XYZ file of C-alpha atoms in Angstrom:
579
model
C 0.112 0.094 -0.029
C 1.144 3.516 -0.937
C 1.878 5.724 2.195
C -0.430 8.373 2.953
C 0.923 12.013 2.522
C 1.238 14.233 5.639
C -1.241 17.369 5.471
C -0.044 20.874 6.460
C -1.403 22.792 9.396
C -1.507 22.248 13.053
C -0.373 24.237 16.048
C -0.629 24.448 19.783
C -4.227 25.301 19.431
C -5.320 22.880 16.729
C -3.228 19.776 16.700
C -3.155 17.984 13.359
C -4.510 14.589 14.321
C -4.338 13.431 10.766
C -0.634 13.365 10.545
C -0.450 11.372 14.084
C -1.796 8.141 12.395
C -0.352 8.055 8.993
C 2.021 5.306 9.843
C -0.840 3.100 11.251
C -1.567 0.619 8.277
C -4.640 -1.146 9.931
C -7.515 0.917 8.858
C -9.680 -0.304 11.694
C -6.885 0.946 14.078
C -6.727 4.438 12.348
C -10.484 4.653 12.638
C -10.300 3.929 16.426
C -7.609 6.169 17.025
C -9.000 8.991 15.089
C -12.293 8.904 16.544
C -10.825 8.752 19.980
C -9.083 12.008 19.492
C -12.576 13.589 18.499
C -14.235 11.942 21.642
C -11.469 13.264 24.104
C -10.825 16.629 22.544
C -11.022 19.228 25.320
C -14.130 21.453 25.085
C -13.220 24.524 22.828
C -14.577 27.063 20.629
C -15.189 24.416 17.875
C -17.671 22.913 20.134
C -19.403 26.080 21.005
C -19.469 26.718 17.083
C -21.300 23.495 16.653
C -23.862 24.162 19.215
C -24.508 27.551 17.955
C -24.910 26.623 14.320
C -27.251 23.962 15.237
C -29.008 25.793 17.996
C -29.972 28.603 15.574
C -32.011 26.075 13.680
C -33.873 25.062 16.796
C -34.428 28.640 17.563
C -36.018 29.249 14.081
C -38.058 26.226 14.497
C -39.428 27.155 17.814
C -39.971 30.631 16.835
C -42.018 29.578 13.683
C -44.070 26.777 15.736
C -44.817 29.243 18.776
C -46.095 32.041 16.495
C -48.961 30.017 15.047
C -51.351 30.836 17.827
C -50.557 34.618 17.399
C -50.828 34.182 13.602
C -54.380 32.622 13.675
C -55.481 35.347 16.291
C -54.406 38.255 13.782
C -55.773 36.458 10.730
C -59.105 36.215 12.341
C -59.078 40.098 12.850
C -57.946 40.787 9.227
C -59.767 38.224 7.263
C -63.094 37.891 9.229
C -64.117 41.569 9.909
C -67.154 41.840 12.075
C -66.479 38.511 13.726
C -62.936 38.977 14.863
C -61.713 35.276 14.858
C -61.649 32.498 12.319
C -63.694 29.326 12.447
C -62.381 26.704 14.830
C -61.634 24.011 12.163
C -59.670 26.632 10.136
C -57.714 27.494 13.469
C -56.990 23.866 14.131
C -56.001 23.170 10.461
C -53.416 25.787 10.382
C -51.898 24.715 13.689
C -51.700 21.111 12.722
C -50.447 21.748 9.293
C -46.906 22.410 10.588
C -46.949 19.311 12.540
C -48.036 17.105 9.455
C -45.195 18.610 7.451
C -42.749 18.097 10.335
C -43.493 14.173 10.338
C -42.713 13.965 6.682
C -39.411 16.021 7.063
C -38.386 13.915 10.072
C -38.619 10.596 8.188
C -37.546 11.986 4.878
C -34.481 13.998 5.827
C -33.595 11.432 8.492
C -33.493 8.668 6.100
C -31.598 10.938 3.316
C -28.863 11.766 5.890
C -28.054 8.242 6.192
C -28.112 7.616 2.462
C -26.178 10.664 0.976
C -24.491 11.949 4.087
C -25.195 14.643 6.695
C -23.234 17.364 5.084
C -25.237 17.195 1.958
C -28.591 17.603 3.736
C -27.460 20.067 6.406
C -28.650 23.452 5.093
C -31.290 22.209 2.728
C -33.960 22.080 5.458
C -32.998 25.500 6.583
C -33.499 26.861 3.096
C -37.014 25.245 3.046
C -37.746 26.944 6.257
C -36.611 30.317 5.094
C -38.314 29.962 1.763
C -41.567 28.930 3.306
C -41.457 31.485 5.953
C -41.025 34.472 3.543
C -43.622 33.053 1.335
C -46.201 32.967 4.197
C -45.400 36.643 4.982
C -45.977 37.676 1.546
C -49.103 35.814 0.793
C -52.676 36.857 0.500
C -56.095 35.763 -0.531
C -57.752 36.187 -4.061
C -61.052 35.419 -5.578
C -59.992 32.047 -6.501
C -57.783 31.193 -3.495
C -58.732 31.528 0.175
C -56.006 32.771 2.608
C -56.361 29.862 4.869
C -55.625 27.383 2.221
C -52.348 29.234 1.131
C -51.228 29.567 4.681
C -51.780 25.815 5.265
C -49.839 24.926 2.250
C -46.876 26.977 3.234
C -46.835 25.942 6.796
C -46.924 22.274 5.688
C -43.777 22.905 3.575
C -42.132 24.875 6.463
C -43.027 21.909 8.779
C -40.961 19.745 6.471
C -37.939 21.756 6.836
C -38.482 21.943 10.630
C -38.848 18.211 10.789
C -35.593 17.708 8.921
C -33.721 19.914 11.469
C -34.501 17.393 14.161
C -32.578 14.396 13.243
C -29.811 16.392 11.364
C -28.865 18.839 14.231
C -29.130 16.137 16.757
C -26.934 13.657 14.767
C -24.359 16.221 13.673
C -24.013 17.539 17.233
C -23.637 14.050 18.656
C -21.050 12.948 16.101
C -18.863 15.909 16.518
C -19.211 16.235 20.310
C -16.647 15.340 22.916
C -17.974 12.188 24.926
C -17.686 13.964 28.322
C -20.005 16.716 27.418
C -22.070 15.109 24.611
C -25.291 15.415 26.442
C -24.781 18.996 27.433
C -23.959 20.108 23.823
C -27.203 18.358 22.601
C -29.085 19.607 25.356
C -27.926 23.220 24.593
C -28.929 22.866 20.989
C -32.609 21.897 22.029
C -32.649 24.550 24.927
C -32.484 27.157 22.006
C -36.251 26.430 21.613
C -36.987 28.290 24.717
C -35.109 31.493 23.286
C -37.150 31.029 20.240
C -40.369 31.306 21.994
C -39.121 34.202 23.986
C -38.104 35.906 20.793
C -41.479 35.363 19.373
C -43.306 37.001 22.471
C -40.829 39.870 22.457
C -41.497 40.493 18.602
C -45.113 40.404 19.205
C -44.828 42.861 22.080
C -42.709 45.405 20.108
C -45.202 45.313 17.043
C -48.048 45.833 19.349
C -46.327 48.734 21.031
C -45.424 50.226 17.651
C -49.031 50.171 16.355
C -50.437 51.228 19.689
C -52.446 54.236 18.354
C -54.014 52.238 15.399
C -55.040 49.480 17.832
C -56.499 51.559 20.659
C -59.365 52.736 18.251
C -61.199 49.413 18.339
C -62.675 48.203 21.625
C -63.110 44.550 20.428
C -61.318 42.497 17.819
C -64.629 42.278 15.759
C -64.692 45.962 15.435
C -60.872 46.266 14.373
C -61.466 47.257 10.933
C -59.885 49.961 8.463
C -56.633 51.433 9.795
C -56.787 48.966 12.778
C -57.106 45.906 10.517
C -54.296 47.408 8.286
C -51.938 47.705 11.121
C -52.711 44.079 12.412
C -52.063 42.957 8.819
C -48.795 44.474 8.854
C -48.052 42.980 12.231
C -48.756 39.316 11.403
C -46.465 39.698 8.161
C -43.677 41.025 9.963
C -43.988 38.596 12.923
C -43.952 35.735 10.510
C -41.057 37.047 8.137
C -38.760 37.891 11.191
C -38.517 34.000 11.528
C -36.324 33.931 8.545
C -33.607 36.194 9.896
C -31.739 33.791 12.236
C -31.998 31.104 9.620
C -30.219 33.314 7.110
C -27.496 34.016 9.398
C -26.878 30.388 10.155
C -27.201 29.204 6.596
C -23.580 29.891 5.351
C -22.157 27.844 8.269
C -24.476 24.925 7.781
C -23.640 24.642 4.188
C -19.924 24.674 4.792
C -19.475 22.227 7.524
C -17.448 19.063 7.011
C -18.829 15.678 6.974
C -18.800 13.951 10.282
C -15.897 11.711 10.584
C -18.177 8.815 11.873
C -20.278 8.896 8.812
C -17.187 8.845 6.262
C -15.442 6.252 8.263
C -18.313 3.751 8.809
C -20.566 4.433 5.804
C -18.429 5.772 3.031
C -15.399 3.774 4.396
C -13.225 6.817 3.337
C -10.512 6.690 5.977
C -8.297 9.543 4.557
C -11.311 11.985 4.238
C -12.518 11.154 7.658
C -9.275 11.994 9.219
C -9.135 15.240 7.386
C -12.623 16.090 8.136
C -11.976 15.572 11.885
C -8.984 17.872 11.735
C -11.114 20.391 9.575
C -13.857 20.349 12.264
C -11.212 21.442 14.922
C -9.920 24.185 12.768
C -13.312 25.446 11.666
C -12.821 24.570 8.107
C -15.304 23.304 5.560
C -13.694 19.861 5.050
C -10.478 17.801 4.770
C -8.344 17.706 1.611
C -6.493 14.647 1.447
C -4.207 13.261 -1.298
C -6.666 11.826 -3.750
C -4.289 8.773 -4.866
C -3.736 7.785 -1.190
C -7.420 8.273 -0.549
C -8.552 5.960 -3.230
C -5.868 3.242 -2.185
C -6.942 3.542 1.597
C -10.680 3.331 0.603
C -10.290 0.147 -1.532
C -8.436 -1.381 1.439
C -11.008 -0.198 3.807
C -13.763 -1.849 1.859
C -11.946 -5.147 2.150
C -10.689 -4.790 5.768
C -13.117 -2.615 7.794
C -15.346 -4.566 10.204
C -18.572 -2.656 10.070
C -21.949 -3.851 8.598
C -22.994 -1.820 5.657
C -26.410 -0.097 5.232
C -29.147 -1.625 3.015
C -32.826 -2.165 3.235
C -32.340 -5.730 4.009
C -29.696 -4.964 6.621
C -32.011 -2.426 8.178
C -35.082 -4.721 8.447
C -32.753 -7.434 9.661
C -31.228 -5.222 12.247
C -34.532 -4.140 13.812
C -36.075 -7.534 13.589
C -33.799 -8.559 16.344
C -35.551 -8.157 19.743
C -32.731 -5.931 21.578
C -32.687 -3.418 18.640
C -36.490 -3.276 18.131
C -36.906 -2.716 21.881
C -34.413 0.195 21.794
C -36.261 1.923 18.948
C -39.766 1.158 20.519
C -38.369 2.759 23.719
C -37.164 6.120 22.059
C -40.275 6.228 19.831
C -42.919 5.510 22.178
C -41.322 7.564 24.971
C -41.314 10.657 22.504
C -44.835 9.795 21.408
C -46.360 9.690 25.004
C -44.518 12.847 25.957
C -45.827 14.767 23.119
C -49.500 13.637 23.563
C -49.555 15.301 26.951
C -47.128 18.058 26.321
C -49.939 19.943 24.629
C -52.189 19.344 27.768
C -50.254 21.761 30.043
C -51.152 24.699 27.774
C -54.978 23.872 27.857
C -55.077 25.933 31.211
C -53.397 29.221 29.679
C -56.307 31.200 29.923
C -56.751 30.687 33.737
C -52.826 31.158 34.264
C -52.986 34.236 32.384
C -56.000 35.669 34.537
C -54.099 34.691 37.696
C -50.983 36.667 36.647
C -53.096 39.599 35.661
C -52.660 39.331 31.904
C -56.062 37.804 30.864
C -57.774 39.090 27.701
C -61.251 38.933 29.113
C -61.422 42.418 30.646
C -59.383 44.185 27.751
C -60.987 47.437 26.869
C -59.358 47.563 23.302
C -57.659 45.417 20.610
C -54.395 46.838 21.756
C -54.886 45.621 25.264
C -55.888 42.121 23.875
C -52.633 41.935 21.943
C -50.441 43.420 24.521
C -51.631 41.050 27.382
C -51.363 38.023 24.973
C -47.648 39.023 24.139
C -46.677 39.705 27.712
C -48.760 36.685 29.096
C -46.795 34.324 26.773
C -43.602 35.648 27.567
C -44.253 35.222 31.399
C -45.565 31.618 30.577
C -42.334 30.802 28.731
C -40.018 32.265 31.417
C -42.218 30.479 34.251
C -40.711 26.991 34.013
C -39.849 26.227 30.459
C -36.541 28.086 29.976
C -35.194 27.196 33.492
C -36.038 23.525 32.823
C -34.072 23.429 29.661
C -30.796 24.809 31.195
C -30.946 22.582 34.460
C -30.935 19.759 32.060
C -27.831 21.188 30.100
C -25.845 21.444 33.234
C -26.874 18.187 34.798
C -27.566 15.679 31.839
C -23.934 14.412 31.755
C -23.583 13.926 35.560
C -27.153 12.600 36.488
C -27.589 10.748 33.318
C -30.331 10.721 30.641
C -32.331 7.759 31.959
C -32.705 8.970 35.651
C -33.835 12.415 34.308
C -36.348 10.846 31.969
C -37.804 8.602 34.691
C -37.974 11.467 37.177
C -39.774 13.634 34.720
C -42.281 11.011 33.710
C -43.120 10.206 37.287
C -43.548 13.729 38.614
C -45.553 14.802 35.473
C -47.807 11.586 36.127
C -48.525 12.989 39.693
C -48.998 16.446 38.473
C -51.537 15.460 35.818
C -53.327 13.197 38.270
C -53.636 15.895 40.662
C -54.874 18.267 38.174
C -57.364 15.719 36.753
C -58.959 14.250 39.884
C -59.090 17.564 41.690
C -59.565 20.114 38.903
C -62.732 21.627 40.000
C -61.421 22.003 43.590
C -58.070 23.476 43.049
C -57.995 27.313 43.331
C -56.297 29.303 40.536
C -53.164 30.075 42.432
C -52.842 26.078 42.844
C -53.144 25.747 39.227
C -50.580 28.195 38.751
C -48.169 26.393 40.893
C -48.756 23.233 38.992
C -48.261 24.675 35.766
C -45.056 25.961 36.602
C -43.788 22.686 38.037
C -45.249 20.889 35.004
C -43.314 23.292 32.478
C -40.067 22.810 34.559
C -40.267 19.099 34.607
C -41.294 18.750 31.069
C -38.090 20.325 30.150
C -35.930 19.015 33.005
C -37.293 15.574 31.826
C -38.546 13.739 29.085
C -38.850 16.782 26.368
C -34.899 17.065 26.546
C -34.020 13.340 26.953
C -36.196 12.176 24.251
C -34.320 14.268 21.859
C -30.843 13.283 23.133
C -30.946 9.419 23.491
C -31.909 8.758 19.797
C -29.020 10.626 18.803
C -26.635 8.403 20.692
C -27.668 5.077 20.970
C -28.092 3.747 17.321
C -25.319 2.578 14.801
C -23.892 5.250 12.504
C -25.516 3.829 9.444
C -28.980 4.067 10.795
C -28.546 6.794 13.401
C -30.267 9.692 11.583
C -33.108 7.375 10.131
C -33.806 6.057 13.698
C -33.769 9.488 15.163
C -36.266 10.554 12.570
C -38.434 7.725 13.030
C -38.432 8.552 17.012
C -39.111 12.276 16.402
C -41.893 11.422 13.857
C -43.667 9.360 16.480
C -43.522 12.144 18.883
C -44.999 14.541 16.240
C -47.720 11.885 15.854
C -48.328 12.022 19.428
C -48.696 15.823 19.435
C -51.254 15.617 16.547
C -53.229 12.941 18.653
C -53.065 15.244 21.679
C -54.079 18.454 19.927
C -56.515 16.943 17.470
C -58.061 14.101 19.192
C -57.832 14.184 22.940
C -57.787 18.005 23.702
C -61.064 18.843 21.945
C -62.834 16.197 24.124
C -62.848 18.818 27.122
C -65.668 20.602 25.310
C -68.014 17.463 25.505
C -71.280 18.669 26.856
C -70.296 22.281 26.899
C -72.886 24.938 28.172
C -72.470 28.668 28.216
C -71.751 28.501 31.788
C -69.255 25.620 31.568
C -67.296 25.540 28.259
C -64.981 22.798 29.353
C -66.925 20.391 31.288
C -64.606 17.332 30.517
C -61.387 19.122 31.206
C -60.678 16.989 34.357
C -61.091 13.731 32.272
C -58.889 14.926 29.524
C -56.126 15.706 32.024
C -56.510 12.236 33.533
C -55.982 10.856 30.133
C -52.861 12.789 29.687
C -51.676 11.354 33.261
C -52.314 7.855 31.873
C -49.744 8.548 28.929
C -47.173 10.109 31.318
C -47.445 6.760 33.273
C -46.850 4.739 30.084
C -43.780 6.816 29.483
C -42.395 5.748 32.771
C -42.589 2.049 31.321
C -41.169 2.832 27.888
C -38.209 4.447 29.742
C -37.045 0.995 30.873
C -36.420 0.056 27.248
C -33.706 2.659 26.637
C -30.079 2.483 27.638
C -28.034 4.923 29.664
C -25.878 6.777 27.282
C -23.922 9.179 29.545
C -20.013 9.163 29.207
C -20.175 6.380 26.807
C -18.602 6.650 23.308
C -21.031 6.284 20.208
C -18.810 3.311 19.121
C -19.388 1.630 22.410
C -23.040 2.310 22.410
C -23.461 1.088 18.684
C -21.241 -1.777 19.556
C -23.445 -2.897 22.404
C -26.425 -2.870 20.161
C -25.072 -3.842 16.871
C -21.545 -4.766 15.750
C -20.634 -7.141 18.596
C -23.679 -9.127 18.161
C -23.504 -9.207 14.504
C -20.005 -10.144 14.541
C -20.724 -13.034 16.704
C -23.436 -14.412 14.546
C -21.519 -14.026 11.317
C -18.647 -15.894 12.851
C -16.165 -12.979 12.248
C -12.966 -13.010 14.525
C -11.036 -10.072 15.464
C -13.783 -7.600 16.306
C -12.561 -5.258 19.204
C -14.163 -5.824 22.469
C -15.970 -3.116 24.421
C -12.725 -2.492 26.567
C -10.566 -2.281 23.319
C -12.821 0.045 21.684
C -12.938 2.374 24.476
C -9.309 1.959 25.899
C -7.665 5.284 26.360
C -5.166 6.398 23.784
C -1.912 8.132 24.654
C -0.290 10.221 22.010
C 3.287 11.018 23.122
C 4.970 13.643 20.820
C 8.749 12.825 20.530
C 11.403 15.337 19.677
C 11.862 14.003 16.435
C 10.398 11.281 14.123
C 7.083 9.823 14.209
C 4.912 10.113 17.271
C 4.654 6.850 19.270
C 1.223 5.401 19.834
C 0.482 3.011 22.774
C -2.604 2.048 24.318
C -3.475 1.162 27.908
C -5.101 -2.112 28.314
């Protein structure tokens, strides 16, 4: 075999790991050593950069999803003059349109990232979000087309982009992260959702203040016509259009990231490129530039010698036909599904919560007060428990572990929903406020974060993105069930004096799904402080190697043995392993 050429670059800040392993002829050993360096790299600006670029996507996703309730409120004012609100079925259709598109995006982009690569797909989903967001902001009705239908179309397309961001951001962050802080990095990406919700509330507040004079002339939403309706029409377009701004900022960085070394090693079997990409990531560059001759020869050798199963449809079904692997994906998918069924339930009492904190829209004297109270009330609700919960997870998930946090979250939420359900008509408003804050906190310092993290870690590289997409799609299906099927049951037998007579039973149903989440948590592994190779080996390569009769597959101890790279004064570095 022709020796690989050394690459230029490397200094005290950015060590050139590529050159450390050129003299290693065994491609499996080169892979192990290079990935060990990525896993054990000290936390640095390249990790902050990766979290920021991925997190901006989740900021945008959350902003776009959170603004939908504000969007339907303002569309009702503008396009239903004299009524002030849109029909319930139109309101529900717009809200569920994004979720429907998200399911498609999670499954489609998840699979494509495993087929063609993370780098090729990363950024495309953001382009879809930006395009659909701008299109929404510029859309209008016409004699042949209703505004509701057009908005639904663009929100489905936007949902596809948002769905694609779930597996891609999770997997890319996971595969570039250092093992010690991988959970914190992934949780920080997910926590950007809280800031996206806050930003939406702030933008709404500033718009309301900016158009205060035009809004104050209308005492009710139904009477907001003429200049008032024109002001609201401008407001919703700016509110929605602003969601494209952070995406545009992050787009360049997404399109120029290097391919993850794990994908290049394990799926493409391109050892030279993978080592170069690992080095490029640590230096903030777009990708490695290996010697093409050496690259081709090493790739041919890797195809013959690397002991990693290759992706195919038959291999996919064979892999998940094994009980151990099927239980794993069932655990991640069902946990996410049960979580999202009930996650919507905590917002059913928003009207009561806003009344307790003094921002109810019931006694508002003008359209301005209604929109102002809505904006400030939503801001307080987000800050009440959601944002703190996200960041407590960031700082504890690698110390406590994913599984204990998920167990704790589901258990506490079961108790809270049981209390709300069985004592709903006996709890004073202040009591509901306390339960609401606790529920918001333990959703996010609990299963809402861990159901995103674990699927990005526990599956083999060749199916990691697809499996995360399946798990996330099940979660979004759960959200559709919670919003579209279970929540409307609260109005069963409604009367003018009691619009939600079945609210207690709906909350009891949500409690049942939280209890089921405790059970499905038992199916997932603890992934904290384990390398991705160790995790995928536990559930894939080790077992498949035994079944196929292959010898020479590394044990868990060998795969995770620390590597000492001692730099000599001259000549090649000496590489030793601690057994």
